XYZ file of N, CA and C in Angstrom:
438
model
N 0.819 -1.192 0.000
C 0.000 0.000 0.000
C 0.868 1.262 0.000
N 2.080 1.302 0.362
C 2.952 2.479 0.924
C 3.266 2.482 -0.497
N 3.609 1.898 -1.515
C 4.152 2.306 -2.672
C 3.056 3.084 -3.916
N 1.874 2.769 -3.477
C 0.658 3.324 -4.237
C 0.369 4.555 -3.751
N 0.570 4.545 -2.476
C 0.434 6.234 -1.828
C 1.126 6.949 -1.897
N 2.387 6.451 -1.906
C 3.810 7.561 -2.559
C 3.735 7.903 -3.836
N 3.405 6.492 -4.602
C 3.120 6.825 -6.244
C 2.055 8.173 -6.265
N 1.306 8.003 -6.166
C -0.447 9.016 -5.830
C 0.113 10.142 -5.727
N 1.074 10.093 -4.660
C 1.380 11.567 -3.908
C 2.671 12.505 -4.867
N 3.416 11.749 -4.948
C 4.780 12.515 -5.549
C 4.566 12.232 -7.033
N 4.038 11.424 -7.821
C 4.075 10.823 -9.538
C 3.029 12.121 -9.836
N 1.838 11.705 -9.500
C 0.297 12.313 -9.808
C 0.237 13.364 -9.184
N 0.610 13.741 -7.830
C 0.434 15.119 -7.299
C -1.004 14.669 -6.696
N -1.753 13.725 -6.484
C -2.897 13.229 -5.807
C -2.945 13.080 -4.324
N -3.604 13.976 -3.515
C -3.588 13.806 -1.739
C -4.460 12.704 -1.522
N -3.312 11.959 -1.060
C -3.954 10.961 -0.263
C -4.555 11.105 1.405
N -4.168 12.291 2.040
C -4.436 12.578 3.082
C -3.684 11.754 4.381
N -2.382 10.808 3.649
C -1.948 10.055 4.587
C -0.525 10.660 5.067
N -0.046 10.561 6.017
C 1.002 11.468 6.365
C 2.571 10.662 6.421
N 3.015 10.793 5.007
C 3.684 10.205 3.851
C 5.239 9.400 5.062
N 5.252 10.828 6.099
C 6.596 10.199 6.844
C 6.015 9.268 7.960
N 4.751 9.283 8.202
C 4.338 8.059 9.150
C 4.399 6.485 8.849
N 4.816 6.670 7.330
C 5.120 4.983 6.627
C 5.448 4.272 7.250
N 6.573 4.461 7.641
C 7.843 2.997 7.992
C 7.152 3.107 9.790
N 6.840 4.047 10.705
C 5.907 3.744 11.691
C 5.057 2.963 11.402
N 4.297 3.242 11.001
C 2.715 2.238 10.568
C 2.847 0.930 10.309
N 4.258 0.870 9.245
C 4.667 -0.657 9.081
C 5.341 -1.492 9.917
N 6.073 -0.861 10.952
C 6.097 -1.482 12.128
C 5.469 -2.075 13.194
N 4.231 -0.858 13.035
C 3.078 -1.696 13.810
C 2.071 -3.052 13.362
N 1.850 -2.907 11.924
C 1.459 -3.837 10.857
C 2.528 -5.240 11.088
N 3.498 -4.925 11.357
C 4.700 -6.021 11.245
C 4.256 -6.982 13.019
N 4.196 -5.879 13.604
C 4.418 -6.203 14.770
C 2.942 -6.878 15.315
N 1.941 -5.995 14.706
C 0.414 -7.067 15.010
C 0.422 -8.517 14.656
N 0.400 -8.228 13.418
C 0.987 -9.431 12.147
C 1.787 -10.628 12.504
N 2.710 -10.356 12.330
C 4.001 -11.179 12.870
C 4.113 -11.429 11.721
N 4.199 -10.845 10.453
C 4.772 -10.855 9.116
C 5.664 -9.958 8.809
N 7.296 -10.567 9.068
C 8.065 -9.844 8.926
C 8.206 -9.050 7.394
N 8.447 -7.559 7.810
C 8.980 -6.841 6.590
C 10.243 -7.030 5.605
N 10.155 -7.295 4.262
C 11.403 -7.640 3.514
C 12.244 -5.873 4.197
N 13.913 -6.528 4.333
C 14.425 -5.366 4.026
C 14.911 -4.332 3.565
N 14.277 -4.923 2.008
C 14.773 -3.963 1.124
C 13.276 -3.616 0.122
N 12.223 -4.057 0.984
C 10.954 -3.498 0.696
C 11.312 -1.790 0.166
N 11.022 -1.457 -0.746
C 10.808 -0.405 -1.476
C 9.637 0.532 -0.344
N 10.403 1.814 -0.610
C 9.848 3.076 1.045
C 9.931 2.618 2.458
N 9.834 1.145 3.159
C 9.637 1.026 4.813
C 10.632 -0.411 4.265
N 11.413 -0.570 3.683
C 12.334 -1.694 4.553
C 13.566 -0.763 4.875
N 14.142 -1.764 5.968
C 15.142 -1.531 7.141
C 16.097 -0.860 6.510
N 16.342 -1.816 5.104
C 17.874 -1.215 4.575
C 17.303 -0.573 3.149
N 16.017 0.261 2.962
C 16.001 0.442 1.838
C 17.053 1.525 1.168
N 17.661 1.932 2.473
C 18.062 3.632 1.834
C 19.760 3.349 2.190
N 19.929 1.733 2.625
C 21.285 1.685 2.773
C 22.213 1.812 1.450
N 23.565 2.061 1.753
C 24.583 1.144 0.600
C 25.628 0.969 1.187
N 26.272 0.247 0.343
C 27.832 -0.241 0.876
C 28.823 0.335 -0.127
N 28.925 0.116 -1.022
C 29.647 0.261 -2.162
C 29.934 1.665 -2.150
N 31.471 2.035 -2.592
C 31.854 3.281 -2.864
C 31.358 4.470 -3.734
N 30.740 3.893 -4.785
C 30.066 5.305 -5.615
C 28.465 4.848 -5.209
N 28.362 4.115 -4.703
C 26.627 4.371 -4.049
C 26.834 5.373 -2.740
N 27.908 5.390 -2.063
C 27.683 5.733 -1.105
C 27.881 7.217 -1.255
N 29.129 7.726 -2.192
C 28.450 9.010 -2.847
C 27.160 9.386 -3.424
N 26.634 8.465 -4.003
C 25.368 9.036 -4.454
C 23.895 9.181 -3.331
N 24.229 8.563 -2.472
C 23.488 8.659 -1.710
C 23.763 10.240 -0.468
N 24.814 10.453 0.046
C 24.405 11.141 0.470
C 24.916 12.825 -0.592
N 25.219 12.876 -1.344
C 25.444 13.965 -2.752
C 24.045 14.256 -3.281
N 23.498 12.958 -3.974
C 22.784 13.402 -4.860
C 21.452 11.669 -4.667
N 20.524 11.724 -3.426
C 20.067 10.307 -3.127
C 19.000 10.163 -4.258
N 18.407 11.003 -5.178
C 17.342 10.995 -6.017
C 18.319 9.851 -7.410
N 19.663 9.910 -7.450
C 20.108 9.104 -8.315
C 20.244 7.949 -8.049
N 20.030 7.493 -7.000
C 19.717 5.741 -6.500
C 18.638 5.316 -6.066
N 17.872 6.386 -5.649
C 16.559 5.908 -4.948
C 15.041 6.854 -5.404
N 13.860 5.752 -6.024
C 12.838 6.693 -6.204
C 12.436 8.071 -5.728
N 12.543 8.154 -4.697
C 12.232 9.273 -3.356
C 13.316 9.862 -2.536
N 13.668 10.477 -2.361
C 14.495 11.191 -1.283
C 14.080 10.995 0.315
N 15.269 9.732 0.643
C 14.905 8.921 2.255
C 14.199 10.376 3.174
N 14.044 11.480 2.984
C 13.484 11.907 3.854
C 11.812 11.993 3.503
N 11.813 12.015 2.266
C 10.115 12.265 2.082
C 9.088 10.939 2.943
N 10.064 10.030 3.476
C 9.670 9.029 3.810
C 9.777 9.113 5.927
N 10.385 10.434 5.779
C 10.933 10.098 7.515
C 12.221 9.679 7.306
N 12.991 9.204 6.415
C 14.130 8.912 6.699
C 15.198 8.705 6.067
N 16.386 8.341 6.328
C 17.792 9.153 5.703
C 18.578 7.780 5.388
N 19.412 8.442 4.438
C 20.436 7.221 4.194
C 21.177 7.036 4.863
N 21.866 5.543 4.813
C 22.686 4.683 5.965
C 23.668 4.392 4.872
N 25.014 4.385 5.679
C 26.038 3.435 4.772
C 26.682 2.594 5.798
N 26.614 1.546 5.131
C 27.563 0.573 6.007
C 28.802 -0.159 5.472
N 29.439 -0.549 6.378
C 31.013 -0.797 6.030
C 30.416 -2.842 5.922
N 31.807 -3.199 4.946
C 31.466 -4.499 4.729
C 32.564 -4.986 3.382
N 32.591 -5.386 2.663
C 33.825 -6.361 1.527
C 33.719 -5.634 0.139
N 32.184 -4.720 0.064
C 32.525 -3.943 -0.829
C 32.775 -2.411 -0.828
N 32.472 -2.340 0.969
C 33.350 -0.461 0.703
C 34.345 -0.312 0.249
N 34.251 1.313 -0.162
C 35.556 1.900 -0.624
C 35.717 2.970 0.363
N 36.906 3.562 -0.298
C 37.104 5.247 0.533
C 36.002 5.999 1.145
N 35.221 6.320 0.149
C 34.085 7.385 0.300
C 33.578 6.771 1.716
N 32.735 5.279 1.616
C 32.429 4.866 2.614
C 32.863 4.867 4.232
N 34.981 4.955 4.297
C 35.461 4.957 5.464
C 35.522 6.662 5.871
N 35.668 7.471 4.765
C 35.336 9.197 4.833
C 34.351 9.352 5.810
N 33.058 8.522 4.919
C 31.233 9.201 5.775
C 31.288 8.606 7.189
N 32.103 7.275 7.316
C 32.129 6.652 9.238
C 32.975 7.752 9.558
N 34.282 8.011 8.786
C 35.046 8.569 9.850
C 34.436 9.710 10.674
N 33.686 10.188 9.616
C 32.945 11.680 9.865
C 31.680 11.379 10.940
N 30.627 10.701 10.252
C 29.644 10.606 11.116
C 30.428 10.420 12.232
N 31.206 9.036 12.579
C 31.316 8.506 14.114
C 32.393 9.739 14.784
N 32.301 10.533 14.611
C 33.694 11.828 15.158
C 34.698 11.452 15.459
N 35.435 10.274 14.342
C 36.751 9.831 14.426
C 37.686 10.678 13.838
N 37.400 11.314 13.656
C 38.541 12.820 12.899
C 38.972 12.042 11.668
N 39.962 12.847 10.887
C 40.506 12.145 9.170
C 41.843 11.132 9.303
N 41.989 10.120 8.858
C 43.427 9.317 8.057
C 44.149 9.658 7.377
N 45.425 9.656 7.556
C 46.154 9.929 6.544
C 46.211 9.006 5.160
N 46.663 9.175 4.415
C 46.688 8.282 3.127
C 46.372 6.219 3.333
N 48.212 6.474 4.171
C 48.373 5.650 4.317
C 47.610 4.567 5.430
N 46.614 5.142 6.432
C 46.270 4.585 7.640
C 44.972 4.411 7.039
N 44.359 5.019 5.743
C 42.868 4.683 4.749
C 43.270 4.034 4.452
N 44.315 3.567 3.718
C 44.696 2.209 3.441
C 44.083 1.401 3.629
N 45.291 0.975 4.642
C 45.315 -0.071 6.156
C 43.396 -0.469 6.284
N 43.186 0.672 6.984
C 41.673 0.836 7.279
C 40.879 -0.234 6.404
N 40.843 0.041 5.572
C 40.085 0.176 4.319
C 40.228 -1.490 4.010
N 41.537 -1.634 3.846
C 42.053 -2.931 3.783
C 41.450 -4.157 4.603
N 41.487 -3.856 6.156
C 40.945 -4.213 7.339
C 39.725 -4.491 6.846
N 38.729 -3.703 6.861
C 37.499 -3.154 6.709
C 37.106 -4.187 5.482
N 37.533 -4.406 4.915
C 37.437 -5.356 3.251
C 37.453 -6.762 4.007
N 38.671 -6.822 4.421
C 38.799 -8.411 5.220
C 38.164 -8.914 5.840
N 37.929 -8.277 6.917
C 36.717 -8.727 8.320
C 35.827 -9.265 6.891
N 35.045 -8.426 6.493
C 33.387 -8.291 5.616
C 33.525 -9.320 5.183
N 34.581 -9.728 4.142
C 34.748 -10.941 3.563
C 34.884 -12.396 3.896
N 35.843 -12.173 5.517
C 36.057 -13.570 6.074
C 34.822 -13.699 6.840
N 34.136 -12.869 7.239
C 33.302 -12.641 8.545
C 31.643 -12.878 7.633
N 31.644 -12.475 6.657
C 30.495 -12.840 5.590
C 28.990 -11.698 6.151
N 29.603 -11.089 6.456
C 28.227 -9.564 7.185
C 28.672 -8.593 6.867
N 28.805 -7.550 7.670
C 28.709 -6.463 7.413
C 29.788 -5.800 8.865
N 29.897 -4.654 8.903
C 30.734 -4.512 10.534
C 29.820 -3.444 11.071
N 30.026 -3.278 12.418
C 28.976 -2.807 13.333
C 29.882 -1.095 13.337
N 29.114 -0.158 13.779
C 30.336 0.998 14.204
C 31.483 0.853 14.895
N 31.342 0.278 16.158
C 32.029 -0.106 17.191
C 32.830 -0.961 16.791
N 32.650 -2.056 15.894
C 33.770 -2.827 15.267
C 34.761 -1.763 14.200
N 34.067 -1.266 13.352
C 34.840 0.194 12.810
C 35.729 1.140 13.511
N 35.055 1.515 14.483
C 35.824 2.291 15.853
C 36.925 1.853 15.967
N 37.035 0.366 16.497
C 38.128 -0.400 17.176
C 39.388 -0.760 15.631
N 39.090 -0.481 14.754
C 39.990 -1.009 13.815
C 40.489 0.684 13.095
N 39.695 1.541 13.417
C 40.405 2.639 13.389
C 41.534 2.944 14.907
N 40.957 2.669 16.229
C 42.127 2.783 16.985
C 42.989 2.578 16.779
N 43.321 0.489 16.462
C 44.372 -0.052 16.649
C 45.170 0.233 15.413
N 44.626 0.767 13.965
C 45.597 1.777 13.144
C 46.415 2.732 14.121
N 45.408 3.731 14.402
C 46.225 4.752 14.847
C 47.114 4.537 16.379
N 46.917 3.403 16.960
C 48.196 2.587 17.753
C 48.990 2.403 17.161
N 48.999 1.824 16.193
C 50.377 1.080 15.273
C 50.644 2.026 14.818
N 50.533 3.637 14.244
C 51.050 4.376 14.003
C 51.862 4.691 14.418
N 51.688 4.725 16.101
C 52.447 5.739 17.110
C 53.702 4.586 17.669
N 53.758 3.653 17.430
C 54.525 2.633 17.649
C 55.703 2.398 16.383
C-alpha cells in the first residue's frame, strides 16, 4: 500500500491525506500485530532500503540520493545509511570517519583501514557494526604511534 500512496502523492500530485513520513511507523506496527516480517529492502519502509555499501553508491546517496533511490529517504521520515562491509571503498570509510567523530586518516592509515574493513566483511560474511569500525580505526592509529 505504501508504494501506491507515494506513487499518488509525488508521480500524480494526488492527496492521499496520509502522512507520507508516518510509513515505515505504521509498518512497524502492521509487522508487529501481524508477525509478518517486513522484507528489508521493501521499497519506502524496509530496514535497509536507503542503505549502501559500495563506494560510488555511497556518494550518491548522500550527494545526490534521487540518483539511487525513487524518493528522497526523507520524504519518507528517513535518511540514508552506509555501512562498512567487503565492498566499501574510501568514500564509505570518509562518511564513518565523519559521522562517528573519528577525525581524518592519513593516506596511508585509509589504506590499512580500508584494507581491514574489506577483510573482516569478507572472512566474517556480514557487514561490521560501528564499534567494530571504531576499534579497527584505533588499533591503526596505535600502530602508528609505535
Amino acid at each position: 500500500m505504501e508504494e501506491l500512496i507515494l506513487g499518488l502523492e509525488l508521480l500524480y500530485g494526488y492527496d492521499t491525506s496520509y502522512d507520507i513520513g508516518a510509513l515505515k511507523e505504521l509498518s512497524l506496527l502492521v509487522e508487529s500485530l501481524s508477525g509478518v516480517r517486513i522484507a528489508q529492502n521493501k521499497p519506502v519502509v524496509g530496514e535497509e532500503n536507503f542503505t549502501r555499501e559500495s563506494g560510488i553508491g555511497v556518494n550518491l546517496v548522500m550527494e545526490n540520493p534521487l540518483a539511487m533511490f525513487a524518493t528522497h529517504p526523507q520524504v519518507t521520515g528517513r535518511k540514508g545509511k552506509i555501512v562498512l562491509g567487503k565492498k566499501s571503498g574510501k568514500p564509505s570509510i570518509v562518511y564513518k570517519l565523519k559521522e562517528l567523530g573519528l577525525g581524518d586518516l592519513g593516506e596511508e592509515d585509509m589504506a590499512e583501514v580500508l584494507g581491514e574493513v574489506k577483510r573482516r566483511g569478507n572472512e566474517e560474511r556480514r557487514l561490521l557494526s560501528d564499534a567494530e569500525f571504531a576499534a579497527i580505526v584505533a588499533s591503526q592509529r596505535k600502530k602508528e604511534r609505535t
